[in-house]
Structure formats: C-alpha cells, structure tokens
Amino acid sequence: MQDKIAIYTLTSALHDEQAVQAATSQFLDNLHIDYEMMGSDYATYGSHALDLIYVRTGGTEGIFKRLLPMLQRVSRQPFYLLTSGKSNSLAASMEILSYLRQRGIKGEILHGSNEYVTRQIKVLTTVGIARQKLHGARLAVVGAPSDWLISSRYDREALHDRLGIELIDIPMTEVLAAHEAADGQVTDRALEAMAPTDAIRHAIPGAMRIYQALRQLVERYRLQGLTLRCFDLLTAVKNTGCLALAQLNAEGIVAGCEGDVPAALSMLIGQALTGKAGFQCNPAIIDPELGQITLAHCTIPLNIVEHYELDTHFESGIGVGIRGFMPTGDVTLFKVAGDLTRHFSQNATLLRNESQPGMCRTQQVLQLSQPEQANYFLTDPIGNHHVVLPGHNKEVIDRLMNAIAL
C-alpha cells in the first residue's frame, strides 16, 4: 500500500483530448493536493491511501461499468468520483453513482468549490492512511474482559474482515510470569520525586515490573495494542497497571484497561486517525441540560498531559494511579461498538481538570459541541468506557466508520 493520492481518469473518446487535458490541468492545479496521475491505467487501483476516479467527461458510464468488476476485486474503498462539472462530467458521475447505489456499493461524488473539494480529499486521505495502519494490526486481550463488562462484546470476524485487525488472546499467567522475572528498575527518578507518600514510593518498583512484563509481551507477540484485565493484579501482585498503561500509551502502544476490547479498539482507531493517544475513561456525572460531562479514570497517556501526579488506585487504595492534567481546549469523545455496527463521536471542549474526592484520579469536565448529544449516554450508550482524543476529530472518525459500514 502506498501513502499517496492516485487519480485515475474516465474520458469519452468523443471529446477532444487536447481540450480535456487543458481542463484537467487547470482543475487539478486549483486543488493544491499532492497526487500521482495514473490516467486510464487502472492496474494499481486499490493500492493507495486514496484512489480517486476523475470523471472528466460525459459518456463514460459504460467505461466504468466494464471496469467495475475488476475494481471491486482489488479495493474495499468506497468509489470516490471526482468531477469538475465540465463536459457533462457531473451528469455522468451521477449516473455512475446511481448505478453503484442500486447494487449496494458505496460511492460519493466529490464536487463543489476548490476549497471544499480539497478539504474532502485531505480528510479522505487521512482516513485512507489510517486504514493502512489498522490493516494487519495486532490487538491483544490480556486475561479476559472484566466480569462487569456485560455489554462490551466484540466480533473477531468483523474486526478482521472490515479493518484487518487481528485479536490475540494472552492468558494472565504469561503476565504474571513475566512480572516475576522483571527487576522493577525505576529508570525515571522523577517518578519517585512525584510520590507524595512512602506507600506510593514503595509501590513504584512493583508498578514498573508490570510495565516491563507488558512491554515484553508487546515485543513477543508484535502487538500494536493491548487491553489488560488489570483488576486481577490487585490480588495477584498487590499493585495496579495504571502506570504501565500510561507509559505504554505514551510510547505509541495502545494500552487499555479492564480487558475492554471496544474501548481499546476505539483507542487504536483514534490513534491511527490522529497520531495521538486516547484517554479511556468512565462518565461519572452528566448534566443533560448543559451538555456537560465529567469523565474519570486512574490512568491517562503521559504524552497528552501537561503534567501529572502520582496517587493510589481509587477503588483499591493501593498501587500507583495517575492524576493527569490535559490542556484545556478542543477534544473529541469517541466510542465504537466491538462489532463495528455503530459508533459515537462528538467534538467537545475540555473545560477543566478536577481533583474531586469520590471518583478516579484523572478527572475531566467536557462541554459537548452539541449539548443534546448528552442524552446518548442516558438512553443508548455503547457501554460505559469512552475515549477522549486531543483535537476535534469527529469528521475523520465519521468518515472512517461510514466507509467500513455494511
């Protein structure tokens, strides 16, 4: 797969090639995109981040119809029909799109102002690159989903067929064996300086042993991500995975809590689209009238916070938890179902970080861009965990999810 935009053409033989070529150059120059012109040679179609079919003239519907069986074999992207509107190209594109729709095939016409079309192409390229990253990714379920995640099911076949993601099962016994062999060396002495109590300071080497154990599994199984049945560690090793998961996420390895596959999947998709780690968290308080939501958890990726503090794990009062402070401003709240049948995405503003008693250590108050969307959490949520991503990313998330929808 190539990290490029490729443009293929459909042109009727009835039109003057010199005039069509002049119009093509003018149109594409105004889009300000980097692309590779493939012309009418479709041999490499389906091998790029984004393959565009530039319908240059009318009278091309039959050409496309003849090409369609081959194009379907080599690509799972929707068909993106680029048109300038000249030489009856828009009319031909509409006929082609109608033909695709009649057969249940996804497609879309890219047409409008230069600025609009350029933006759509850039968004679709981001989606295409993300799909390349996700294809072949290996996501491990370490242990099993926590017993209370009664609705957080997942479909291995759907993840593999529609995104190319492979789920790997790793028993907790492997984590515990690797933990036993780890030395727990604290390479970042700043961690000890941040520990406010002797109990937390003494727990840091044990937390680092959990990190070393998980890091070993990442290398052994060639993982791009994992989700850990972390509460088992409370009894097994008298410590928590919060620090380990925070560090792994900061290193680019998606690391989720409680064996929650849909949450880890959401983090993996978010990272592929944005290049940034996501914060897996629980909604704790919702104001449906204002559209504000308070989210909390005891770990957060260390590379998306301005600063952080060490504390104990909230529910157990032991081990090492993280109180992280993300920069206020634009964020996105995201969750995908484990069978990819639906998703929730909403742009929001991080209003403030809090440190209130009675909930997990990292706490965020978000204002949803569409306040009425708060009702989703009270009427039809996708499980309890959701993911906060830095920046406004709803458009690219929706584009990706719509592209893979059945």
Coordinates of C-alpha atoms in Angstrom, one line a residue:
M1 CA 0.0 0.0 0.0
Q2 CA 1.2 3.5 -0.8
D3 CA 0.8 6.6 1.3
K4 CA -0.4 8.6 -1.7
I5 CA -3.3 10.0 -3.6
A6 CA -3.8 8.4 -7.0
I7 CA -6.0 9.9 -9.7
Y8 CA -7.5 7.6 -12.4
T9 CA -9.5 9.1 -15.3
L10 CA -12.6 8.3 -17.3
T11 CA -12.8 10.1 -20.6
S12 CA -15.1 9.6 -23.6
A13 CA -13.4 9.2 -27.0
L14 CA -15.9 11.7 -28.4
H15 CA -14.2 14.6 -26.7
D16 CA -11.1 16.4 -27.9
E17 CA -8.2 15.1 -25.9
Q18 CA -6.2 18.3 -26.0
A19 CA -9.0 20.4 -24.7
V20 CA -9.8 17.8 -22.0
Q21 CA -6.2 17.7 -20.9
A22 CA -6.0 21.5 -20.6
A23 CA -9.2 21.5 -18.5
T24 CA -7.7 18.7 -16.4
S25 CA -4.5 20.6 -15.6
Q26 CA -6.4 23.7 -14.7
F27 CA -8.8 21.9 -12.4
L28 CA -6.3 19.8 -10.6
D29 CA -3.8 22.7 -10.1
N30 CA -6.5 24.6 -8.3
L31 CA -7.0 21.8 -5.7
H32 CA -3.5 22.1 -4.2
I33 CA -3.0 18.4 -3.4
D34 CA -0.1 16.1 -4.0
Y35 CA -1.1 13.3 -6.3
E36 CA 0.1 10.8 -8.8
M37 CA -1.7 10.8 -12.1
M38 CA -2.5 7.3 -13.3
G39 CA -4.7 8.2 -16.2
S40 CA -6.7 5.4 -17.7
D41 CA -4.4 2.6 -16.5
Y42 CA -6.2 1.1 -13.5
A43 CA -3.6 -1.7 -12.9
T44 CA -2.6 -0.3 -9.5
Y45 CA -6.1 0.8 -8.4
G46 CA -6.7 -0.1 -4.7
S47 CA -3.1 0.2 -3.6
H48 CA -3.0 3.8 -2.4
A49 CA -4.2 5.7 0.6
L50 CA -6.8 7.3 -1.6
D51 CA -7.8 6.2 -5.2
L52 CA -9.9 8.9 -7.0
I53 CA -11.7 8.3 -10.2
Y54 CA -11.7 11.6 -12.1
V55 CA -14.8 11.6 -14.4
R56 CA -13.5 14.1 -17.0
T57 CA -16.4 14.0 -19.5
G58 CA -19.9 12.6 -20.1
G59 CA -20.4 9.4 -22.0
T60 CA -18.1 7.5 -19.6
E61 CA -20.8 5.4 -17.8
G62 CA -20.2 2.4 -20.0
I63 CA -16.5 2.5 -19.5
F64 CA -17.0 2.5 -15.7
K65 CA -19.5 -0.4 -15.9
R66 CA -16.9 -2.5 -17.7
L67 CA -14.2 -1.7 -15.2
L68 CA -16.3 -2.2 -12.1
P69 CA -15.9 -6.0 -11.6
M70 CA -12.1 -5.6 -11.6
L71 CA -12.1 -2.6 -9.4
Q72 CA -14.3 -4.4 -6.8
R73 CA -11.8 -7.3 -6.7
V74 CA -8.8 -5.1 -5.8
S75 CA -10.3 -2.5 -3.5
R76 CA -12.6 -2.2 -0.5
Q77 CA -12.7 1.6 -0.5
P78 CA -15.9 3.3 -1.5
F79 CA -15.7 4.7 -5.0
Y80 CA -14.9 8.4 -4.9
L81 CA -15.8 10.2 -8.2
L82 CA -14.0 13.5 -8.7
T83 CA -15.6 15.9 -11.2
S84 CA -15.2 19.5 -12.3
G85 CA -18.6 19.7 -13.8
K86 CA -17.3 20.5 -17.3
S87 CA -18.2 18.4 -20.4
N88 CA -21.2 16.8 -18.7
S89 CA -18.9 15.1 -16.2
L90 CA -21.2 15.8 -13.2
A91 CA -24.2 14.2 -15.1
A92 CA -22.1 11.1 -15.9
S93 CA -20.9 10.9 -12.2
M94 CA -24.5 11.0 -11.0
E95 CA -25.5 8.2 -13.4
I96 CA -22.5 6.1 -12.2
L97 CA -23.2 6.8 -8.5
S98 CA -26.9 5.8 -9.0
Y99 CA -25.7 2.6 -10.7
L100 CA -23.5 1.8 -7.7
R101 CA -26.2 2.6 -5.2
Q102 CA -28.6 0.2 -6.9
R103 CA -26.1 -2.6 -6.3
G104 CA -25.5 -1.7 -2.7
I105 CA -22.0 -0.4 -3.4
K106 CA -20.7 2.7 -1.6
G107 CA -19.7 5.7 -3.5
E108 CA -19.6 9.5 -3.4
I109 CA -19.2 12.4 -5.8
L110 CA -16.6 15.0 -4.9
H111 CA -17.8 18.2 -6.4
G112 CA -18.0 21.9 -5.3
S113 CA -15.7 24.8 -4.8
N114 CA -12.0 24.2 -5.0
E115 CA -11.7 24.7 -1.2
Y116 CA -14.5 22.3 -0.5
V117 CA -13.1 19.5 -2.7
T118 CA -9.6 20.0 -1.4
R119 CA -10.8 19.6 2.1
Q120 CA -12.7 16.5 1.4
I121 CA -9.8 14.9 -0.4
K122 CA -7.5 15.7 2.5
V123 CA -10.0 14.2 5.0
L124 CA -10.4 11.0 2.9
T125 CA -6.6 10.7 2.6
T126 CA -6.3 10.8 6.4
V127 CA -8.9 8.1 6.5
G128 CA -7.1 6.0 3.9
I129 CA -3.8 6.3 5.7
A130 CA -5.5 5.2 8.9
R131 CA -7.0 2.2 7.3
Q132 CA -3.5 1.2 6.0
K133 CA -2.2 1.5 9.6
L134 CA -5.0 -0.6 11.0
H135 CA -4.7 -3.4 8.4
G136 CA -2.6 -6.1 10.0
A137 CA -2.6 -4.5 13.5
R138 CA -2.5 -7.0 16.4
L139 CA -4.5 -6.2 19.4
A140 CA -4.2 -8.4 22.5
V141 CA -6.8 -9.3 25.1
V142 CA -4.6 -9.9 28.1
G143 CA -6.6 -12.1 30.5
A144 CA -10.2 -11.6 29.6
P145 CA -12.8 -8.7 29.8
S146 CA -13.6 -7.8 33.3
D147 CA -16.8 -9.6 34.6
W148 CA -18.8 -6.3 34.9
L149 CA -18.4 -5.5 31.2
I150 CA -21.6 -7.4 30.3
S151 CA -22.4 -5.4 27.2
S152 CA -18.9 -4.9 25.8
R153 CA -18.9 -7.7 23.3
Y154 CA -16.8 -7.9 20.2
D155 CA -16.8 -9.7 16.9
R156 CA -13.4 -11.0 15.8
E157 CA -14.5 -11.8 12.3
A158 CA -15.9 -8.3 11.7
L159 CA -12.7 -6.7 13.0
H160 CA -10.6 -8.8 10.7
D161 CA -12.7 -8.6 7.6
R162 CA -13.6 -4.9 7.8
L163 CA -10.4 -3.3 9.3
G164 CA -7.8 -6.1 9.1
I165 CA -7.3 -6.1 12.8
E166 CA -6.3 -9.4 14.5
L167 CA -7.2 -10.1 18.1
I168 CA -4.7 -12.1 20.1
D169 CA -5.6 -13.9 23.4
I170 CA -2.9 -13.9 26.1
P171 CA -3.5 -15.5 29.5
M172 CA -2.9 -13.6 32.7
T173 CA -0.4 -16.4 33.6
E174 CA 2.0 -15.0 31.0
V175 CA 1.8 -11.5 32.5
L176 CA 2.4 -12.9 36.0
A177 CA 5.4 -15.0 34.8
A178 CA 7.0 -12.0 33.1
H179 CA 6.2 -9.9 36.1
E180 CA 8.0 -12.4 38.3
A181 CA 11.2 -12.2 36.1
A182 CA 11.2 -8.4 35.9
D183 CA 13.6 -6.3 38.0
G184 CA 11.3 -3.3 38.6
Q185 CA 14.1 -0.9 38.0
V186 CA 12.9 2.7 38.0
T187 CA 14.6 4.5 35.2
D188 CA 12.9 7.8 35.7
R189 CA 13.8 9.0 39.1
A190 CA 11.3 11.8 38.7
L191 CA 8.6 9.3 39.5
E192 CA 9.9 8.8 43.0
A193 CA 10.1 12.5 43.5
M194 CA 6.5 12.9 42.5
A195 CA 5.3 10.3 45.0
P196 CA 3.6 12.1 47.9
T197 CA 3.7 9.3 50.3
D198 CA 6.0 6.5 51.3
A199 CA 3.4 3.9 50.3
I200 CA 3.2 5.2 46.7
R201 CA 7.0 5.5 46.6
H202 CA 7.4 1.9 47.7
A203 CA 4.7 0.8 45.1
I204 CA 6.6 2.3 42.1
P205 CA 9.1 -0.6 41.5
G206 CA 6.1 -3.0 41.5
A207 CA 4.3 -0.9 39.0
M208 CA 7.4 -0.8 36.8
R209 CA 7.6 -4.6 36.9
I210 CA 4.1 -4.7 35.5
Y211 CA 5.2 -2.3 32.8
Q212 CA 8.2 -4.4 32.0
A213 CA 6.1 -7.5 31.8
L214 CA 3.6 -5.9 29.4
R215 CA 6.4 -4.5 27.3
Q216 CA 7.9 -8.0 27.0
L217 CA 4.5 -9.3 25.7
V218 CA 4.3 -6.4 23.2
E219 CA 7.6 -7.5 21.7
R220 CA 7.0 -11.2 21.9
Y221 CA 3.6 -11.0 20.1
R222 CA 4.4 -8.0 17.9
L223 CA 1.5 -6.0 19.2
Q224 CA 0.2 -2.6 18.2
G225 CA -2.1 -2.6 21.3
L226 CA -3.5 -4.5 24.2
T227 CA -6.2 -4.3 26.8
L228 CA -5.4 -5.7 30.3
R229 CA -7.7 -7.4 32.9
C230 CA -6.0 -5.1 35.3
F231 CA -8.1 -5.6 38.4
D232 CA -6.7 -9.2 38.7
L233 CA -3.3 -7.6 39.5
L234 CA -4.7 -6.1 42.8
T235 CA -4.9 -9.6 44.3
A236 CA -2.2 -11.3 42.3
V237 CA 0.7 -8.8 42.9
K238 CA -0.9 -6.2 45.2
N239 CA -0.4 -3.5 42.6
T240 CA -2.1 -1.8 39.6
G241 CA -1.4 -1.5 35.9
C242 CA -2.2 2.3 35.8
L243 CA 1.4 3.5 35.5
A244 CA 2.3 0.7 33.0
L245 CA -0.6 1.6 30.7
A246 CA 0.1 5.3 30.9
Q247 CA 3.7 4.7 29.8
L248 CA 2.8 2.2 27.0
N249 CA 0.4 4.7 25.5
A250 CA 3.0 7.4 25.6
E251 CA 5.3 5.1 23.7
G252 CA 2.7 4.6 20.9
I253 CA 1.4 1.2 22.1
V254 CA -2.4 1.4 22.7
A255 CA -3.0 0.1 26.2
G256 CA -6.5 -0.1 27.6
C257 CA -8.0 -1.1 30.9
E258 CA -10.2 -3.9 32.2
G259 CA -9.9 -6.1 29.1
D260 CA -12.4 -3.8 27.4
V261 CA -12.0 -4.6 23.7
P262 CA -14.4 -2.0 22.2
A263 CA -12.6 0.7 24.3
A264 CA -9.1 -0.4 23.1
L265 CA -10.4 -0.7 19.6
S266 CA -11.6 3.0 19.9
M267 CA -8.2 4.0 21.1
L268 CA -6.5 2.1 18.2
I269 CA -8.7 3.7 15.6
G270 CA -8.3 7.1 17.2
Q271 CA -4.5 6.8 17.2
A272 CA -4.5 5.7 13.5
L273 CA -6.5 8.7 12.5
T274 CA -4.9 11.4 14.7
G275 CA -1.5 10.1 15.6
K276 CA -2.3 10.7 19.2
A277 CA -3.1 8.5 22.2
G278 CA -6.6 8.5 23.7
F279 CA -7.8 8.6 27.3
Q280 CA -10.0 5.7 28.3
C281 CA -12.4 6.9 30.9
N282 CA -15.8 6.4 32.6
P283 CA -18.6 9.0 32.5
A284 CA -19.1 9.9 36.2
I285 CA -21.5 12.9 36.1
I286 CA -23.7 14.2 33.3
D287 CA -25.7 17.4 33.0
P288 CA -28.0 16.7 30.1
E289 CA -29.4 20.3 30.1
L290 CA -26.0 21.9 29.7
G291 CA -24.4 19.1 27.7
Q292 CA -21.6 18.8 30.2
I293 CA -20.0 15.5 31.3
T294 CA -17.4 14.6 33.9
L295 CA -15.1 11.7 33.0
A296 CA -12.6 9.9 35.2
H297 CA -10.1 7.1 35.3
C298 CA -6.9 6.3 37.2
T299 CA -4.6 6.3 34.2
I300 CA -4.0 8.5 31.2
P301 CA -1.3 8.5 28.5
L302 CA 1.6 10.5 29.8
N303 CA 2.3 12.2 26.5
I304 CA -1.1 14.0 26.3
V305 CA -0.9 15.7 29.7
E306 CA 0.8 19.0 30.6
H307 CA 1.7 17.5 34.0
Y308 CA 0.6 14.6 36.3
E309 CA 0.7 13.5 39.9
L310 CA 1.0 10.0 41.4
D311 CA -1.7 8.7 43.7
T312 CA -3.1 5.4 44.7
H313 CA -5.6 3.5 42.6
F314 CA -9.0 4.9 43.5
E315 CA -11.1 1.8 44.2
S316 CA -8.5 -0.2 46.0
G317 CA -6.4 2.5 47.6
I318 CA -3.2 0.6 46.7
G319 CA -0.6 0.7 43.9
V320 CA 0.1 3.7 41.7
G321 CA -2.6 5.7 40.0
I322 CA -2.2 8.7 37.7
R323 CA -3.8 12.2 38.1
G324 CA -3.2 13.8 34.7
F325 CA -3.9 17.3 33.6
M326 CA -4.6 17.7 29.9
P327 CA -4.5 21.1 28.2
T328 CA -8.0 22.6 28.1
G329 CA -9.5 23.2 24.6
D330 CA -10.6 21.1 21.7
V331 CA -11.1 17.3 22.3
T332 CA -13.3 14.5 20.8
L333 CA -15.3 12.0 22.7
F334 CA -15.4 8.6 20.8
K335 CA -16.6 5.0 21.2
V336 CA -17.1 2.2 18.6
A337 CA -19.1 -0.9 19.2
G338 CA -17.0 -4.1 19.3
D339 CA -18.8 -5.5 16.2
L340 CA -18.4 -2.2 14.3
T341 CA -22.1 -1.8 13.8
R342 CA -22.3 1.7 15.3
H343 CA -20.2 4.4 16.9
F344 CA -20.5 7.7 18.8
S345 CA -18.3 10.7 18.1
Q346 CA -18.7 14.2 19.3
N347 CA -16.5 17.2 19.3
A348 CA -16.2 18.9 22.7
T349 CA -14.2 21.3 24.8
L350 CA -12.2 20.3 27.8
L351 CA -13.3 23.0 30.3
R352 CA -11.1 22.0 33.2
N353 CA -9.3 19.2 35.0
E354 CA -10.5 18.4 38.6
S355 CA -9.3 16.5 41.7
Q356 CA -12.6 15.8 43.4
P357 CA -12.9 13.0 46.1
G358 CA -15.1 10.1 45.3
M359 CA -14.0 9.3 41.8
C360 CA -11.0 8.1 39.8
R361 CA -7.8 10.2 39.9
T362 CA -7.8 11.8 36.5
Q363 CA -10.9 13.9 36.1
Q364 CA -12.1 16.0 33.1
V365 CA -15.1 18.2 32.6
L366 CA -16.2 18.4 28.9
Q367 CA -18.7 20.6 27.2
L368 CA -20.2 18.8 24.2
S369 CA -20.4 20.9 21.0
Q370 CA -23.9 19.6 20.6
P371 CA -25.4 19.6 24.1
E372 CA -28.4 17.5 23.2
Q373 CA -25.9 14.6 22.5
A374 CA -25.6 14.1 26.2
N375 CA -28.8 12.2 26.0
Y376 CA -26.9 9.4 24.2
F377 CA -25.2 8.5 27.5
L378 CA -28.6 8.2 29.2
T379 CA -30.6 6.5 26.5
D380 CA -28.4 4.4 24.2
P381 CA -24.7 4.3 25.3
I382 CA -22.1 2.0 23.8
G383 CA -21.0 0.5 27.2
N384 CA -19.5 2.6 29.9
H385 CA -15.9 3.4 28.8
H386 CA -15.4 6.1 26.2
V387 CA -12.2 7.7 24.8
V388 CA -11.1 11.3 24.8
L389 CA -8.8 12.3 21.9
P390 CA -7.0 15.7 21.7
G391 CA -8.4 17.9 19.0
H392 CA -11.6 18.0 17.0
N393 CA -11.7 14.7 15.1
K394 CA -15.4 14.0 14.5
E395 CA -15.3 14.4 10.8
V396 CA -12.5 12.0 10.1
I397 CA -13.9 9.5 12.6
D398 CA -17.3 9.6 11.0
R399 CA -15.7 9.3 7.5
L400 CA -13.8 6.2 8.5
M401 CA -16.8 4.5 10.2
N402 CA -19.1 5.2 7.3
A403 CA -16.5 3.8 4.9
I404 CA -16.4 0.5 6.6
A405 CA -20.1 0.3 7.5
L406 CA -22.0 -2.6 5.9

